[in-house]
Amino acid sequence: MTTIHSLYFLAGLMGWQHGYRFVLTERGPFSSKLAHDLARGRAPRPPRSIARQLRVLVARLCQDDNGCGKQLIVAAMLAAYTRLYPPPKDPVAYYLQRHPGVNPNLVKRIAAILSSLGIIQGGERVITPNK
């Protein structure tokens, strides 16, 4: 179930205005309304453009098909961590601190994929003053 919530959360970050609100739990993003809609078989399908983006994301995350659901949850949590206030300076380090025992290389690879797809910012943040 957490994998589905993670997909909907990521789809929302890709621009789909599905109307679900998520809270971040230790297991990943969760929406009680989405859980209710899924239980009743009424969860909406994403538009084609978002579905294409999700397929690209899943293909890149799940190349080896080993723990694909776990990788989607890590991706959603990394994306959620970058939206905390104030955001952590290093979302990968923050993730690893909160989830000890997870392979750091896996988390770094997922962060790089999210960054390359524009879901999270990669590299250093440059702030230029207004003139």
PDB file of C-alpha atoms in Angstrom:
ATOM      1  CA  MET A   1       0.000   0.000   0.000  1.00  0.00           C
ATOM      2  CA  THR A   2       2.862   2.400   0.777  1.00  0.00           C
ATOM      3  CA  THR A   3       4.175   1.955  -2.765  1.00  0.00           C
ATOM      4  CA  ILE A   4       0.880   3.129  -4.259  1.00  0.00           C
ATOM      5  CA  HIS A   5       0.785   6.139  -1.955  1.00  0.00           C
ATOM      6  CA  SER A   6       4.371   6.920  -2.976  1.00  0.00           C
ATOM      7  CA  LEU A   7       3.428   6.784  -6.667  1.00  0.00           C
ATOM      8  CA  TYR A   8       0.502   9.155  -6.139  1.00  0.00           C
ATOM      9  CA  PHE A   9       2.713  11.475  -4.077  1.00  0.00           C
ATOM     10  CA  LEU A  10       5.379  11.547  -6.797  1.00  0.00           C
ATOM     11  CA  ALA A  11       2.727  12.051  -9.478  1.00  0.00           C
ATOM     12  CA  GLY A  12       1.556  15.104  -7.560  1.00  0.00           C
ATOM     13  CA  LEU A  13       5.094  16.475  -7.645  1.00  0.00           C
ATOM     14  CA  MET A  14       5.108  15.922 -11.394  1.00  0.00           C
ATOM     15  CA  GLY A  15       2.144  18.235 -11.751  1.00  0.00           C
ATOM     16  CA  TRP A  16      -0.929  16.043 -11.370  1.00  0.00           C
ATOM     17  CA  GLN A  17      -3.477  17.851  -9.238  1.00  0.00           C
ATOM     18  CA  HIS A  18      -5.243  14.772  -7.897  1.00  0.00           C
ATOM     19  CA  GLY A  19      -6.482  16.514  -4.754  1.00  0.00           C
ATOM     20  CA  TYR A  20      -4.903  14.177  -2.192  1.00  0.00           C
ATOM     21  CA  ARG A  21      -3.075  15.540   0.837  1.00  0.00           C
ATOM     22  CA  PHE A  22      -0.243  13.501   2.255  1.00  0.00           C
ATOM     23  CA  VAL A  23       1.379  13.230   5.640  1.00  0.00           C
ATOM     24  CA  LEU A  24       4.887  11.893   5.933  1.00  0.00           C
ATOM     25  CA  THR A  25       5.131   8.794   8.117  1.00  0.00           C
ATOM     26  CA  GLU A  26       8.124   6.618   8.939  1.00  0.00           C
ATOM     27  CA  ARG A  27       7.006   4.289   6.161  1.00  0.00           C
ATOM     28  CA  GLY A  28       6.493   6.996   3.542  1.00  0.00           C
ATOM     29  CA  PRO A  29       3.805   9.404   2.371  1.00  0.00           C
ATOM     30  CA  PHE A  30       0.240   8.527   3.350  1.00  0.00           C
ATOM     31  CA  SER A  31      -3.153   9.941   2.415  1.00  0.00           C
ATOM     32  CA  SER A  32      -6.211   8.743   4.299  1.00  0.00           C
ATOM     33  CA  LYS A  33      -8.499   9.879   1.460  1.00  0.00           C
ATOM     34  CA  LEU A  34      -6.426   7.949  -1.090  1.00  0.00           C
ATOM     35  CA  ALA A  35      -6.560   4.862   1.160  1.00  0.00           C
ATOM     36  CA  HIS A  36     -10.341   5.231   1.328  1.00  0.00           C
ATOM     37  CA  ASP A  37     -10.641   5.690  -2.454  1.00  0.00           C
ATOM     38  CA  LEU A  38      -8.382   2.702  -3.116  1.00  0.00           C
ATOM     39  CA  ALA A  39     -10.457   0.523  -0.788  1.00  0.00           C
ATOM     40  CA  ARG A  40     -13.616   1.511  -2.654  1.00  0.00           C
ATOM     41  CA  GLY A  41     -11.995   1.121  -6.090  1.00  0.00           C
ATOM     42  CA  ARG A  42     -12.416   4.815  -6.852  1.00  0.00           C
ATOM     43  CA  ALA A  43      -8.838   6.075  -7.047  1.00  0.00           C
ATOM     44  CA  PRO A  44      -8.365   8.109 -10.231  1.00  0.00           C
ATOM     45  CA  ARG A  45      -5.860   7.240 -12.943  1.00  0.00           C
ATOM     46  CA  PRO A  46      -3.243   9.816 -13.823  1.00  0.00           C
ATOM     47  CA  PRO A  47      -3.384  11.725 -17.109  1.00  0.00           C
ATOM     48  CA  ARG A  48      -1.333  10.217 -19.933  1.00  0.00           C
ATOM     49  CA  SER A  49       1.479  12.744 -19.620  1.00  0.00           C
ATOM     50  CA  ILE A  50       1.923  11.975 -15.915  1.00  0.00           C
ATOM     51  CA  ALA A  51       1.614   8.228 -16.542  1.00  0.00           C
ATOM     52  CA  ARG A  52       4.467   8.496 -19.075  1.00  0.00           C
ATOM     53  CA  GLN A  53       6.619  10.353 -16.556  1.00  0.00           C
ATOM     54  CA  LEU A  54       5.855   7.738 -13.906  1.00  0.00           C
ATOM     55  CA  ARG A  55       6.815   4.933 -16.309  1.00  0.00           C
ATOM     56  CA  VAL A  56      10.146   6.638 -16.972  1.00  0.00           C
ATOM     57  CA  LEU A  57      10.739   7.065 -13.244  1.00  0.00           C
ATOM     58  CA  VAL A  58       9.844   3.446 -12.464  1.00  0.00           C
ATOM     59  CA  ALA A  59      12.001   2.153 -15.331  1.00  0.00           C
ATOM     60  CA  ARG A  60      15.005   4.112 -14.078  1.00  0.00           C
ATOM     61  CA  LEU A  61      14.489   3.248 -10.416  1.00  0.00           C
ATOM     62  CA  CYS A  62      13.698  -0.413 -10.954  1.00  0.00           C
ATOM     63  CA  GLN A  63      16.311  -1.469 -13.500  1.00  0.00           C
ATOM     64  CA  ASP A  64      17.219  -4.619 -11.605  1.00  0.00           C
ATOM     65  CA  ASP A  65      13.653  -5.220 -10.303  1.00  0.00           C
ATOM     66  CA  ASN A  66      15.117  -5.952  -6.883  1.00  0.00           C
ATOM     67  CA  GLY A  67      13.027  -4.161  -4.289  1.00  0.00           C
ATOM     68  CA  CYS A  68      11.264  -1.884  -6.759  1.00  0.00           C
ATOM     69  CA  GLY A  69       8.591  -0.916  -4.246  1.00  0.00           C
ATOM     70  CA  LYS A  70      11.215  -0.044  -1.660  1.00  0.00           C
ATOM     71  CA  GLN A  71      13.013   2.148  -4.189  1.00  0.00           C
ATOM     72  CA  LEU A  72       9.784   4.018  -4.984  1.00  0.00           C
ATOM     73  CA  ILE A  73       9.215   4.630  -1.278  1.00  0.00           C
ATOM     74  CA  VAL A  74      12.789   5.901  -0.835  1.00  0.00           C
ATOM     75  CA  ALA A  75      12.247   8.208  -3.836  1.00  0.00           C
ATOM     76  CA  ALA A  76       9.014   9.594  -2.379  1.00  0.00           C
ATOM     77  CA  MET A  77      10.605  10.128   1.018  1.00  0.00           C
ATOM     78  CA  LEU A  78      13.643  11.890  -0.469  1.00  0.00           C
ATOM     79  CA  ALA A  79      11.313  14.144  -2.448  1.00  0.00           C
ATOM     80  CA  ALA A  80       9.238  14.815   0.674  1.00  0.00           C
ATOM     81  CA  TYR A  81      12.342  15.633   2.728  1.00  0.00           C
ATOM     82  CA  THR A  82      13.336  18.323   0.223  1.00  0.00           C
ATOM     83  CA  ARG A  83       9.970  19.977   0.883  1.00  0.00           C
ATOM     84  CA  LEU A  84      10.321  20.157   4.666  1.00  0.00           C
ATOM     85  CA  TYR A  85      10.645  23.563   6.236  1.00  0.00           C
ATOM     86  CA  PRO A  86      13.424  24.292   6.615  1.00  0.00           C
ATOM     87  CA  PRO A  87      14.684  21.747   4.070  1.00  0.00           C
ATOM     88  CA  PRO A  88      17.743  19.701   5.010  1.00  0.00           C
ATOM     89  CA  LYS A  89      20.944  20.866   3.324  1.00  0.00           C
ATOM     90  CA  ASP A  90      21.648  17.309   2.209  1.00  0.00           C
ATOM     91  CA  PRO A  91      18.497  15.190   1.744  1.00  0.00           C
ATOM     92  CA  VAL A  92      20.568  12.025   1.230  1.00  0.00           C
ATOM     93  CA  ALA A  93      22.412  12.465   4.539  1.00  0.00           C
ATOM     94  CA  TYR A  94      19.118  13.338   6.241  1.00  0.00           C
ATOM     95  CA  TYR A  95      17.509  10.177   4.842  1.00  0.00           C
ATOM     96  CA  LEU A  96      20.437   8.015   5.934  1.00  0.00           C
ATOM     97  CA  GLN A  97      20.357   9.543   9.419  1.00  0.00           C
ATOM     98  CA  ARG A  98      16.654   8.804   9.814  1.00  0.00           C
ATOM     99  CA  HIS A  99      16.891   5.332   8.242  1.00  0.00           C
ATOM    100  CA  PRO A 100      20.117   3.699   9.402  1.00  0.00           C
ATOM    101  CA  GLY A 101      21.047   0.492   7.665  1.00  0.00           C
ATOM    102  CA  VAL A 102      19.906   1.543   4.204  1.00  0.00           C
ATOM    103  CA  ASN A 103      22.562   1.246   1.520  1.00  0.00           C
ATOM    104  CA  PRO A 104      23.966   4.788   0.995  1.00  0.00           C
ATOM    105  CA  ASN A 105      24.787   4.039  -2.645  1.00  0.00           C
ATOM    106  CA  LEU A 106      21.158   3.118  -3.311  1.00  0.00           C
ATOM    107  CA  VAL A 107      19.913   6.358  -1.767  1.00  0.00           C
ATOM    108  CA  LYS A 108      22.481   8.403  -3.731  1.00  0.00           C
ATOM    109  CA  ARG A 109      21.461   6.674  -6.987  1.00  0.00           C
ATOM    110  CA  ILE A 110      17.782   7.363  -6.322  1.00  0.00           C
ATOM    111  CA  ALA A 111      18.544  11.014  -5.493  1.00  0.00           C
ATOM    112  CA  ALA A 112      20.495  11.350  -8.749  1.00  0.00           C
ATOM    113  CA  ILE A 113      17.569   9.915 -10.724  1.00  0.00           C
ATOM    114  CA  LEU A 114      15.093  12.268  -9.021  1.00  0.00           C
ATOM    115  CA  SER A 115      17.401  15.191  -9.703  1.00  0.00           C
ATOM    116  CA  SER A 116      17.840  14.272 -13.375  1.00  0.00           C
ATOM    117  CA  LEU A 117      14.043  14.156 -13.769  1.00  0.00           C
ATOM    118  CA  GLY A 118      13.604  17.516 -12.033  1.00  0.00           C
ATOM    119  CA  ILE A 119      11.706  16.095  -9.062  1.00  0.00           C
ATOM    120  CA  ILE A 120      14.312  17.322  -6.583  1.00  0.00           C
ATOM    121  CA  GLN A 121      17.047  19.886  -6.960  1.00  0.00           C
ATOM    122  CA  GLY A 122      20.494  18.463  -7.449  1.00  0.00           C
ATOM    123  CA  GLY A 123      23.800  19.895  -6.420  1.00  0.00           C
ATOM    124  CA  GLU A 124      24.252  23.075  -4.463  1.00  0.00           C
ATOM    125  CA  ARG A 125      21.515  25.641  -4.274  1.00  0.00           C
ATOM    126  CA  VAL A 126      22.564  29.016  -5.549  1.00  0.00           C
ATOM    127  CA  ILE A 127      20.647  32.001  -4.227  1.00  0.00           C
ATOM    128  CA  THR A 128      21.092  35.260  -6.094  1.00  0.00           C
ATOM    129  CA  PRO A 129      20.023  38.504  -4.451  1.00  0.00           C
ATOM    130  CA  ASN A 130      17.302  40.644  -6.003  1.00  0.00           C
ATOM    131  CA  LYS A 131      18.637  43.870  -7.519  1.00  0.00           C
TER     132      LYS A 131
END
